[in-house]
Amino acid sequence: MDDFAPIEQLAGNLLQSLSAQERRSLLRKMARTIRASQSQRIGRQQNPDGSAFAARRAQEGGGRLRRRGQIKRAAMFRKLRSTKFLKSGSTDTEAWIGFTGRAAAIARVHQEGLTDAVTKGGRKVRYARRELLGLTEPERDLALDMLLDHVAARALVE
């Protein structure tokens, strides 16, 4: 990651050379693209480093997620990664991707491996750490490519 420091510095300078409106538009486009990529990665149940999420614990008493004796792995974070909860946005100085509402609290518990009650007033359980949000190397490269493409297209017009 340290190898990218000079390139990221150059990218920051290029970004600052754009007008506020152009920056806002480009950052919005980057945020949407990376949000979609994050959602797909969460669906594949992978951490940003490429490792698999910690497996779900076996549910006591069957649980409603059992089908033919096995937990449906695809059910984990299915709703949480939808655009209703996983949002992206930008200003002229930053782009962000994050969860909203109660989903943010659920995501934080999993992101940091915290303790939480399974049901309201229920017993507390320590959840395994699953990094829902975090940039992967391909996403960093994609953001840099989007910036360079935008600057190159702008240079051709001028």
CSV table of C-alpha atoms in Angstrom, one decimal:
chain,number,residue,atom,x,y,z
A,1,MET,CA,0.0,0.0,0.0
A,2,ASP,CA,2.9,2.4,0.6
A,3,ASP,CA,3.9,2.0,-3.1
A,4,PHE,CA,0.7,3.9,-3.9
A,5,ALA,CA,1.5,6.9,-1.8
A,6,PRO,CA,3.1,9.0,-4.6
A,7,ILE,CA,0.4,8.0,-7.0
A,8,GLU,CA,-2.3,8.9,-4.6
A,9,GLN,CA,-0.6,12.3,-3.9
A,10,LEU,CA,-0.6,12.9,-7.7
A,11,ALA,CA,-4.3,11.8,-7.9
A,12,GLY,CA,-5.1,14.2,-5.1
A,13,ASN,CA,-3.5,17.1,-6.9
A,14,LEU,CA,-5.3,16.2,-10.1
A,15,LEU,CA,-8.6,16.0,-8.2
A,16,GLN,CA,-8.0,19.5,-6.7
A,17,SER,CA,-7.3,20.9,-10.1
A,18,LEU,CA,-10.9,20.2,-11.1
A,19,SER,CA,-13.8,22.6,-10.5
A,20,ALA,CA,-16.0,21.9,-7.5
A,21,GLN,CA,-18.8,20.8,-9.8
A,22,GLU,CA,-16.6,18.4,-11.7
A,23,ARG,CA,-15.1,17.0,-8.5
A,24,ARG,CA,-18.6,16.5,-7.0
A,25,SER,CA,-19.7,14.7,-10.1
A,26,LEU,CA,-16.6,12.5,-10.4
A,27,LEU,CA,-16.6,11.6,-6.7
A,28,ARG,CA,-20.4,10.7,-6.9
A,29,LYS,CA,-19.6,8.4,-9.8
A,30,MET,CA,-16.7,6.8,-8.0
A,31,ALA,CA,-18.8,6.3,-4.8
A,32,ARG,CA,-21.6,4.6,-6.7
A,33,THR,CA,-19.2,2.3,-8.6
A,34,ILE,CA,-17.3,1.4,-5.4
A,35,ARG,CA,-20.6,0.9,-3.5
A,36,ALA,CA,-21.7,-1.6,-6.1
A,37,SER,CA,-18.4,-3.4,-5.8
A,38,GLN,CA,-18.6,-3.4,-2.0
A,39,SER,CA,-22.1,-4.9,-2.2
A,40,GLN,CA,-21.0,-7.6,-4.6
A,41,ARG,CA,-18.0,-8.4,-2.3
A,42,ILE,CA,-20.3,-8.6,0.7
A,43,GLY,CA,-22.5,-11.0,-1.3
A,44,ARG,CA,-19.5,-13.2,-2.0
A,45,GLN,CA,-18.8,-13.0,1.8
A,46,GLN,CA,-15.2,-11.8,1.5
A,47,ASN,CA,-13.2,-9.4,3.6
A,48,PRO,CA,-11.4,-6.6,1.7
A,49,ASP,CA,-8.2,-8.6,1.9
A,50,GLY,CA,-9.9,-11.5,0.0
A,51,SER,CA,-10.3,-13.9,2.9
A,52,ALA,CA,-13.7,-15.4,3.5
A,53,PHE,CA,-16.0,-14.1,6.2
A,54,ALA,CA,-16.0,-16.1,9.5
A,55,ALA,CA,-18.6,-18.9,9.1
A,56,ARG,CA,-22.0,-18.5,10.8
A,57,ARG,CA,-22.5,-20.2,14.1
A,58,ALA,CA,-24.9,-23.2,14.0
A,59,GLN,CA,-28.3,-22.0,15.2
A,60,GLU,CA,-29.9,-23.5,18.2
A,61,GLY,CA,-33.3,-25.1,17.8
A,62,GLY,CA,-33.2,-25.0,14.0
A,63,GLY,CA,-33.8,-21.4,13.3
A,64,ARG,CA,-35.7,-20.1,10.4
A,65,LEU,CA,-32.7,-20.0,8.1
A,66,ARG,CA,-32.3,-23.7,8.0
A,67,ARG,CA,-33.1,-25.6,4.8
A,68,ARG,CA,-32.6,-29.3,4.5
A,69,GLY,CA,-30.4,-29.2,7.6
A,70,GLN,CA,-28.0,-26.5,6.5
A,71,ILE,CA,-27.9,-22.7,7.0
A,72,LYS,CA,-28.5,-20.7,3.9
A,73,ARG,CA,-25.1,-19.0,3.6
A,74,ALA,CA,-26.4,-16.6,1.0
A,75,ALA,CA,-28.9,-15.2,3.5
A,76,MET,CA,-26.1,-13.4,5.5
A,77,PHE,CA,-26.2,-9.6,4.9
A,78,ARG,CA,-28.7,-10.1,2.0
A,79,LYS,CA,-30.8,-7.1,2.9
A,80,LEU,CA,-28.0,-5.1,4.6
A,81,ARG,CA,-26.1,-4.8,1.3
A,82,SER,CA,-29.1,-3.4,-0.7
A,83,THR,CA,-29.2,0.2,-1.8
A,84,LYS,CA,-31.8,0.9,0.8
A,85,PHE,CA,-29.2,0.5,3.6
A,86,LEU,CA,-25.8,0.7,1.9
A,87,LYS,CA,-25.6,4.3,0.7
A,88,SER,CA,-23.0,6.3,-1.1
A,89,GLY,CA,-22.7,10.0,-1.6
A,90,SER,CA,-20.3,12.8,-2.2
A,91,THR,CA,-19.5,16.5,-1.8
A,92,ASP,CA,-17.0,18.5,-3.7
A,93,THR,CA,-14.3,17.4,-1.2
A,94,GLU,CA,-15.1,13.8,-0.3
A,95,ALA,CA,-16.9,10.6,-1.3
A,96,TRP,CA,-18.4,8.2,1.2
A,97,ILE,CA,-20.0,4.8,1.4
A,98,GLY,CA,-21.8,3.6,4.5
A,99,PHE,CA,-24.8,2.1,6.2
A,100,THR,CA,-27.9,4.1,7.4
A,101,GLY,CA,-30.2,3.7,10.4
A,102,ARG,CA,-30.4,0.5,12.4
A,103,ALA,CA,-28.4,-1.2,9.6
A,104,ALA,CA,-25.4,1.0,10.6
A,105,ALA,CA,-25.5,-0.4,14.1
A,106,ILE,CA,-25.7,-4.0,12.9
A,107,ALA,CA,-22.9,-3.4,10.4
A,108,ARG,CA,-20.7,-1.9,13.1
A,109,VAL,CA,-21.2,-4.9,15.3
A,110,HIS,CA,-20.0,-7.2,12.5
A,111,GLN,CA,-17.3,-4.9,11.2
A,112,GLU,CA,-15.6,-4.6,14.6
A,113,GLY,CA,-16.6,-8.0,16.1
A,114,LEU,CA,-18.6,-6.5,19.0
A,115,THR,CA,-21.1,-8.0,21.4
A,116,ASP,CA,-24.8,-7.4,20.8
A,117,ALA,CA,-28.2,-8.9,21.8
A,118,VAL,CA,-29.6,-11.3,19.1
A,119,THR,CA,-33.1,-10.2,20.0
A,120,LYS,CA,-34.3,-7.2,21.9
A,121,GLY,CA,-33.7,-8.0,25.6
A,122,GLY,CA,-32.1,-11.3,24.7
A,123,ARG,CA,-28.8,-12.7,25.7
A,124,LYS,CA,-25.6,-11.0,24.4
A,125,VAL,CA,-23.5,-12.7,21.8
A,126,ARG,CA,-20.0,-11.8,20.5
A,127,TYR,CA,-20.2,-11.7,16.7
A,128,ALA,CA,-17.2,-12.7,14.6
A,129,ARG,CA,-15.4,-9.9,12.9
A,130,ARG,CA,-16.5,-9.5,9.3
A,131,GLU,CA,-15.2,-6.5,7.4
A,132,LEU,CA,-18.2,-5.3,5.5
A,133,LEU,CA,-16.6,-2.0,4.4
A,134,GLY,CA,-13.1,-1.4,3.2
A,135,LEU,CA,-11.3,-0.7,0.0
A,136,THR,CA,-9.8,-3.5,-1.9
A,137,GLU,CA,-6.7,-3.0,-4.1
A,138,PRO,CA,-8.9,-3.4,-7.3
A,139,GLU,CA,-11.2,-0.7,-6.0
A,140,ARG,CA,-8.4,1.6,-5.3
A,141,ASP,CA,-7.1,1.0,-8.8
A,142,LEU,CA,-10.6,1.5,-10.2
A,143,ALA,CA,-10.9,4.9,-8.5
A,144,LEU,CA,-7.5,6.0,-9.8
A,145,ASP,CA,-8.4,4.8,-13.3
A,146,MET,CA,-11.7,6.7,-13.2
A,147,LEU,CA,-9.9,9.9,-12.1
A,148,LEU,CA,-7.3,9.5,-14.9
A,149,ASP,CA,-9.9,8.8,-17.5
A,150,HIS,CA,-11.9,11.9,-16.4
A,151,VAL,CA,-8.8,14.1,-16.5
A,152,ALA,CA,-7.7,12.7,-19.9
A,153,ALA,CA,-11.2,13.2,-21.4
A,154,ARG,CA,-11.2,16.8,-20.0
A,155,ALA,CA,-7.8,17.4,-21.6
A,156,LEU,CA,-9.0,16.2,-25.0
A,157,VAL,CA,-11.9,18.6,-24.9
A,158,GLU,CA,-9.7,21.6,-24.1
